Tab-separated table of N, CA and C in Angstrom:
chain	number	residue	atom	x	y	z
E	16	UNK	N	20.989	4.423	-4.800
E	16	UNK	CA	22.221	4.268	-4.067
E	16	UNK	C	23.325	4.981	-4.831
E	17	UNK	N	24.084	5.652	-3.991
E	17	UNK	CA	25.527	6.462	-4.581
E	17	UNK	C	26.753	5.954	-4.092
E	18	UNK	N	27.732	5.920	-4.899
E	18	UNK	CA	29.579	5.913	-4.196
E	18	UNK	C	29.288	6.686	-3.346
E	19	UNK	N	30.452	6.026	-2.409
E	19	UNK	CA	30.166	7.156	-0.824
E	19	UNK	C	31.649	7.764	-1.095
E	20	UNK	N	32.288	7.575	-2.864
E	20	UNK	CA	33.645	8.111	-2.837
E	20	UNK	C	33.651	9.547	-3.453
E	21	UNK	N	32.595	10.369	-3.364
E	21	UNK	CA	31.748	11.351	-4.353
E	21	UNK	C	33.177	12.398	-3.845
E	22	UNK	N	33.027	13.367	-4.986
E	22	UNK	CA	33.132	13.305	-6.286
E	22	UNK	C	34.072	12.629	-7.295
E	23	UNK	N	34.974	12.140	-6.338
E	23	UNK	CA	35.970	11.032	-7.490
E	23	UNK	C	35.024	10.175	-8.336
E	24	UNK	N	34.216	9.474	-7.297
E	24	UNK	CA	33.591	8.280	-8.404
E	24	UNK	C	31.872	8.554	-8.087
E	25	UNK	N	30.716	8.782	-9.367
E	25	UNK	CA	29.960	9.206	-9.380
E	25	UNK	C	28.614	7.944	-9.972
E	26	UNK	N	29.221	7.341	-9.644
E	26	UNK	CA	28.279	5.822	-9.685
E	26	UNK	C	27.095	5.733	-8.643
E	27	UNK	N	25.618	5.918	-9.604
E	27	UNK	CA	24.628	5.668	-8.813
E	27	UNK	C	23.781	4.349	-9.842
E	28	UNK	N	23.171	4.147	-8.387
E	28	UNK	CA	21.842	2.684	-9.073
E	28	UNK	C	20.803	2.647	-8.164
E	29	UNK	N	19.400	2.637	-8.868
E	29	UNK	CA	18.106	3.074	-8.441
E	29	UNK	C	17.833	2.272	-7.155
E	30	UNK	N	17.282	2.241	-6.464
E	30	UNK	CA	16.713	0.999	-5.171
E	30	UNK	C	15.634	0.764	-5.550
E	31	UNK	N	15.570	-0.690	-5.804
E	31	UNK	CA	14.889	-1.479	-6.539
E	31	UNK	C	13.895	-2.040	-5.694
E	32	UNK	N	12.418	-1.953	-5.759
E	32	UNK	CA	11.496	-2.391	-4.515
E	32	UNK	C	10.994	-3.716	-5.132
E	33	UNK	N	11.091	-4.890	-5.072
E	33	UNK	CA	10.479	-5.881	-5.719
E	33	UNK	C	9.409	-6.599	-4.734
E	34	UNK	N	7.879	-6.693	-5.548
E	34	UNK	CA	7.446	-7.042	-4.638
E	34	UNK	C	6.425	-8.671	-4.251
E	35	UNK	N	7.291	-9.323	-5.367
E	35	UNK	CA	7.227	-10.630	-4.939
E	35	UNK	C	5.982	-10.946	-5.742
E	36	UNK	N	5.457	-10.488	-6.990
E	36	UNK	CA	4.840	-11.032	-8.211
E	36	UNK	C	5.529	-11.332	-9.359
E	37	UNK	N	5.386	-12.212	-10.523
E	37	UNK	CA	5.891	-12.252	-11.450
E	37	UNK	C	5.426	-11.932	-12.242
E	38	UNK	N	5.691	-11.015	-13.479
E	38	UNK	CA	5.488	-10.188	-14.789
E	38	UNK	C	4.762	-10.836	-15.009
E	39	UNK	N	3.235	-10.179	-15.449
E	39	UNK	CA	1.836	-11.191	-15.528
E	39	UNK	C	1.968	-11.429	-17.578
E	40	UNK	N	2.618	-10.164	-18.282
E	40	UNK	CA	2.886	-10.364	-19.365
E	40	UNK	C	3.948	-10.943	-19.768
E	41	UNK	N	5.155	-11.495	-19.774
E	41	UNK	CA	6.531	-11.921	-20.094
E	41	UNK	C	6.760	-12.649	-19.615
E	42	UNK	N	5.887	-13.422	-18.200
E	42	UNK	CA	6.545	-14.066	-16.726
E	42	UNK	C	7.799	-14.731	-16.530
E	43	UNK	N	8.840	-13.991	-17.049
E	43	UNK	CA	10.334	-13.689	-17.017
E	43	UNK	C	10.648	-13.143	-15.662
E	44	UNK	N	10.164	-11.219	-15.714
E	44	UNK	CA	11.055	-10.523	-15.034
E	44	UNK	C	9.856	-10.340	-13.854
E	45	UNK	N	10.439	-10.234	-13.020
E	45	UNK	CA	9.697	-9.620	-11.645
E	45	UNK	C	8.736	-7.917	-12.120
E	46	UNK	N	7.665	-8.027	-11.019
E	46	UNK	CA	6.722	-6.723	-11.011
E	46	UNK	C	7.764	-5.580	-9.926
E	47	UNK	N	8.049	-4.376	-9.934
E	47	UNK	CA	8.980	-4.028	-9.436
E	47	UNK	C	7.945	-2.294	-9.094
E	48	UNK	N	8.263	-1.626	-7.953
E	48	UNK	CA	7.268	-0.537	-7.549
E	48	UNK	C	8.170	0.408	-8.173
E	49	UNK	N	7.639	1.671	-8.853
E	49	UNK	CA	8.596	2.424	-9.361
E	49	UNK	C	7.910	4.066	-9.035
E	50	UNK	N	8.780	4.916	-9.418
E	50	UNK	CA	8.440	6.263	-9.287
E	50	UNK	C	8.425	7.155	-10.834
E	51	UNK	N	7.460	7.892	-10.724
E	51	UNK	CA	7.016	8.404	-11.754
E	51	UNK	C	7.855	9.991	-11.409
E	52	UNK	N	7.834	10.798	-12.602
E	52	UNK	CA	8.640	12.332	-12.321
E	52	UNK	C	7.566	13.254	-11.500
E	53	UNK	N	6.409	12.911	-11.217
E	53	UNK	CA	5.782	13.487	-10.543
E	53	UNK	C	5.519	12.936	-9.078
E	54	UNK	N	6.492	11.785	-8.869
E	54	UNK	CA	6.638	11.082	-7.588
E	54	UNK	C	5.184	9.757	-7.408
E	55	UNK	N	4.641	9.733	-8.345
E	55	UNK	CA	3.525	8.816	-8.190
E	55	UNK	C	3.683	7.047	-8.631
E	56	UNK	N	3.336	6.754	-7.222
E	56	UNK	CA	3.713	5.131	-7.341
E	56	UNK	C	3.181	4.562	-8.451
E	57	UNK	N	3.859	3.801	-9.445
E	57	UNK	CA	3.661	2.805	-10.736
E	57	UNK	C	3.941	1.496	-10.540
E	58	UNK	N	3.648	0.119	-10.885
E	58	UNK	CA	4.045	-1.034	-10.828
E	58	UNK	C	4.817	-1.324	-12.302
E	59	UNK	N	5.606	-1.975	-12.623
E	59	UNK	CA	6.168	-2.193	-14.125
E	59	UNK	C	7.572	-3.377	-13.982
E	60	UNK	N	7.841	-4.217	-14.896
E	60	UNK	CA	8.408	-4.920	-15.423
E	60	UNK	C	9.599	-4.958	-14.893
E	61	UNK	N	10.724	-5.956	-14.327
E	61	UNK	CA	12.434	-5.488	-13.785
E	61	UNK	C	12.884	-5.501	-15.503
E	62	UNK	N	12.322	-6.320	-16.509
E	62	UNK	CA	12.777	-6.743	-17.490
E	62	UNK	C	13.096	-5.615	-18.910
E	63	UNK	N	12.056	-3.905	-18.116
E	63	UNK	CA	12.121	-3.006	-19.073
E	63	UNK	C	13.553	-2.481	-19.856
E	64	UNK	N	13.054	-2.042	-21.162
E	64	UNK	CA	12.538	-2.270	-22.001
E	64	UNK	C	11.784	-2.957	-23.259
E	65	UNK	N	12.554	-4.128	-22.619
E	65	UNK	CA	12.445	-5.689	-23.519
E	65	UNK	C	10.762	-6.215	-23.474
E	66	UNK	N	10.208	-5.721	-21.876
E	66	UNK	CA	8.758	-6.177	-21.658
E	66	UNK	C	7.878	-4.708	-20.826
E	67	UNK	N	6.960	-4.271	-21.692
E	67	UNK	CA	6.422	-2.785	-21.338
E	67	UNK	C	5.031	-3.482	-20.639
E	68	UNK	N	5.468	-4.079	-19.544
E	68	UNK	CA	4.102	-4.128	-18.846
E	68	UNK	C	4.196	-2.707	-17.894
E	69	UNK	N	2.860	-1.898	-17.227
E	69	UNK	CA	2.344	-1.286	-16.380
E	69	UNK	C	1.459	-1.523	-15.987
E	70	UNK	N	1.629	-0.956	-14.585
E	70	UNK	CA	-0.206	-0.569	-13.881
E	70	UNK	C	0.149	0.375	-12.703
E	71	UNK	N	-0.711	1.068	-12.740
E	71	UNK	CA	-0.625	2.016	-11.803
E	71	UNK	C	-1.424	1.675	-10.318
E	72	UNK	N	-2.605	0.147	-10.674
E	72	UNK	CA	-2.662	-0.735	-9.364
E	72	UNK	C	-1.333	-1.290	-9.068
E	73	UNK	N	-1.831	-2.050	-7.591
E	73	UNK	CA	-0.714	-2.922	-7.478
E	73	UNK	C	-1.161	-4.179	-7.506
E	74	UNK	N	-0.563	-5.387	-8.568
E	74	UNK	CA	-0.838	-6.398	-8.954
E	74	UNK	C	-0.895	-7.637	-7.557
E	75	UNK	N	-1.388	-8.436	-7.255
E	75	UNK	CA	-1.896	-9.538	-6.655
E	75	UNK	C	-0.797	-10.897	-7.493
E	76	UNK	N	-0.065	-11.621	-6.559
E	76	UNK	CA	0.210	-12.796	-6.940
E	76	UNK	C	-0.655	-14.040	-7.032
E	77	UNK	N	-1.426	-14.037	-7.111
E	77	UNK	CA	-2.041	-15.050	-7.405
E	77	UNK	C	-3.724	-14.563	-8.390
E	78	UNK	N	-3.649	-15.286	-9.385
E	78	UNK	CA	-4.921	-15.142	-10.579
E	78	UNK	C	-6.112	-15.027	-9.878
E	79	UNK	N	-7.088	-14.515	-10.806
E	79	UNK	CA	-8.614	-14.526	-10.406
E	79	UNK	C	-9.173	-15.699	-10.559
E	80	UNK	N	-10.193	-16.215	-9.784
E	80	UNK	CA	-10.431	-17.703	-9.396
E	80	UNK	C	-11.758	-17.477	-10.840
E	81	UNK	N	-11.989	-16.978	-11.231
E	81	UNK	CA	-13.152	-16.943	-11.981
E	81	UNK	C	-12.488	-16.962	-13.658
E	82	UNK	N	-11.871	-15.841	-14.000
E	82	UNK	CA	-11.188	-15.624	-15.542
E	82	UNK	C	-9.393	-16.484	-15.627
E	83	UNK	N	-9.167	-16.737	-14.458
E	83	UNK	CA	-7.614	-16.163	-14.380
E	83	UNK	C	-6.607	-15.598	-14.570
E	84	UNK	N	-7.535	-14.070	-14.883
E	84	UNK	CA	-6.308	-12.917	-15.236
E	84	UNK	C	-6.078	-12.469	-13.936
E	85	UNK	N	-5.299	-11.261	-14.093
E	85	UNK	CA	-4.772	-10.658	-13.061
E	85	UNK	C	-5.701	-9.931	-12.106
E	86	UNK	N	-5.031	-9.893	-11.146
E	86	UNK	CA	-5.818	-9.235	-9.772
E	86	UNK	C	-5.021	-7.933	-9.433
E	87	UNK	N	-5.745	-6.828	-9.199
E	87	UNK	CA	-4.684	-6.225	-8.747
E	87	UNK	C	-5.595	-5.370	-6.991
E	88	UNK	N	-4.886	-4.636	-6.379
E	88	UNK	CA	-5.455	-3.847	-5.202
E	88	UNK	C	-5.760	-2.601	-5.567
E	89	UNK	N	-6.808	-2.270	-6.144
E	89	UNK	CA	-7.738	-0.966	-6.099
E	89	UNK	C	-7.854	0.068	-4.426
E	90	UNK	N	-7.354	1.128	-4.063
E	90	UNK	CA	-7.492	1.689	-3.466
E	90	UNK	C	-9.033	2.254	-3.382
E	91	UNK	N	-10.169	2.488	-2.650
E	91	UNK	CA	-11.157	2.580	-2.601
E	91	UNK	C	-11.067	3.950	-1.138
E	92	UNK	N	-12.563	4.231	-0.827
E	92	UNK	CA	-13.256	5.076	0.548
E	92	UNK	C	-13.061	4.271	1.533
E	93	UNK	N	-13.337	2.804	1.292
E	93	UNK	CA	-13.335	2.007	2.474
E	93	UNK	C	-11.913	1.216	2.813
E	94	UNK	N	-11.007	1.489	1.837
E	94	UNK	CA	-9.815	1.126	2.071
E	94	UNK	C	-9.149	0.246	0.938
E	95	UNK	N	-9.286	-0.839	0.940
E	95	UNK	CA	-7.979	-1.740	-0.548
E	95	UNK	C	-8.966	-2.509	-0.443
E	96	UNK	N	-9.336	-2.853	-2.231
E	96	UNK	CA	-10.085	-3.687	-2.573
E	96	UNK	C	-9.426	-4.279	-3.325
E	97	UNK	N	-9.597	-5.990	-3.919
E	97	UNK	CA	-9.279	-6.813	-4.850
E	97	UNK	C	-10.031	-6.968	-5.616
E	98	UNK	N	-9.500	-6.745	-6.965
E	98	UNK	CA	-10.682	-6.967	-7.800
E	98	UNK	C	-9.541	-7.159	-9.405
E	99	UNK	N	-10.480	-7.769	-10.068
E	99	UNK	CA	-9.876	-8.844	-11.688
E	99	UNK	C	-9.456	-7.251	-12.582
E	100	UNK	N	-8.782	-7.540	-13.420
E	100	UNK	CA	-8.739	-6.291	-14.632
E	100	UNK	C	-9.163	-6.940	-15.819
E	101	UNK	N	-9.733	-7.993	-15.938
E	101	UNK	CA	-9.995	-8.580	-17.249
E	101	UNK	C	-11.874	-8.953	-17.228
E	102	UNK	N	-12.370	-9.560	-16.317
E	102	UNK	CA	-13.992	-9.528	-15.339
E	102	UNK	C	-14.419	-8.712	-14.295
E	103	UNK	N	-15.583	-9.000	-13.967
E	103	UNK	CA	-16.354	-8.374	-12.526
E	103	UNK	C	-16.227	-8.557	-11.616
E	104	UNK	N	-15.023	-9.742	-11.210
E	104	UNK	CA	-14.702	-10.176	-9.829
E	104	UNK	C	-14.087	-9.609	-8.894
E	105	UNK	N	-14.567	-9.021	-8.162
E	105	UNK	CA	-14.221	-7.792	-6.658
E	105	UNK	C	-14.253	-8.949	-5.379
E	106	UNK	N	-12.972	-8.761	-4.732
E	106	UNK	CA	-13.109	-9.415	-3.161
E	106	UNK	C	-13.859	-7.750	-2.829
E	107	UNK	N	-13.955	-8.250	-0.960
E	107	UNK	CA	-14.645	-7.082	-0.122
E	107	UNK	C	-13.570	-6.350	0.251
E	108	UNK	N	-13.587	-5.440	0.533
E	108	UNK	CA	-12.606	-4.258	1.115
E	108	UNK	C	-12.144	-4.924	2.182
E	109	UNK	N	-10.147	-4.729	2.232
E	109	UNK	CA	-9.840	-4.865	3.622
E	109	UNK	C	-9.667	-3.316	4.144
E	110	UNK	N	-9.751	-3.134	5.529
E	110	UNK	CA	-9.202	-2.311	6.141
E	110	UNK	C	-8.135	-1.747	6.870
């Protein structure tokens, strides 16, 4: 977002996509969708620099029923899969 008073006043601030997980490392700051310089979607911390979580999945609010680490959505051939980053636990592909 920019001043719409340009060029007098040159005040910008990023648009912030939050998407309703909490920081699986710090569980302080919100998981927030971000852009990389090559335009490629990242997930990471509102709380950065203070908490350097990433993933370049997109994290799942709610734990794995088996380890209870994190879940995140694996993009797959058959479409978005769920599956653990810490065990072997894969849901089935949605479509």
């Amino acid at each position: 977002m920019a001043c719409s008073n340009f060029p007098d006043c040159r005040n910008t601030k990023p648009i912030i996509k939050e998407i309703g997980v909490p920081c699986p490392k710090c569980n302080k700051g919100q998981v927030i969708e971000r852009k990389s310089k090559k335009n490629r979607i990242f997930y990471g911390c509102s709380r950065y620099p203070e908490c350097d979580f990433l993933s370049w999945d997109k994290p799942v609010a709610r734990p794995c029923p088996k380890c209870n680490g994190m879940l995140v959505e694996k993009k797959i051939k058959k479409g978005v899969q769920i599956q653990c980053t810490n065990c072997d636990y894969k849901e089935k592909p949605q479509e």
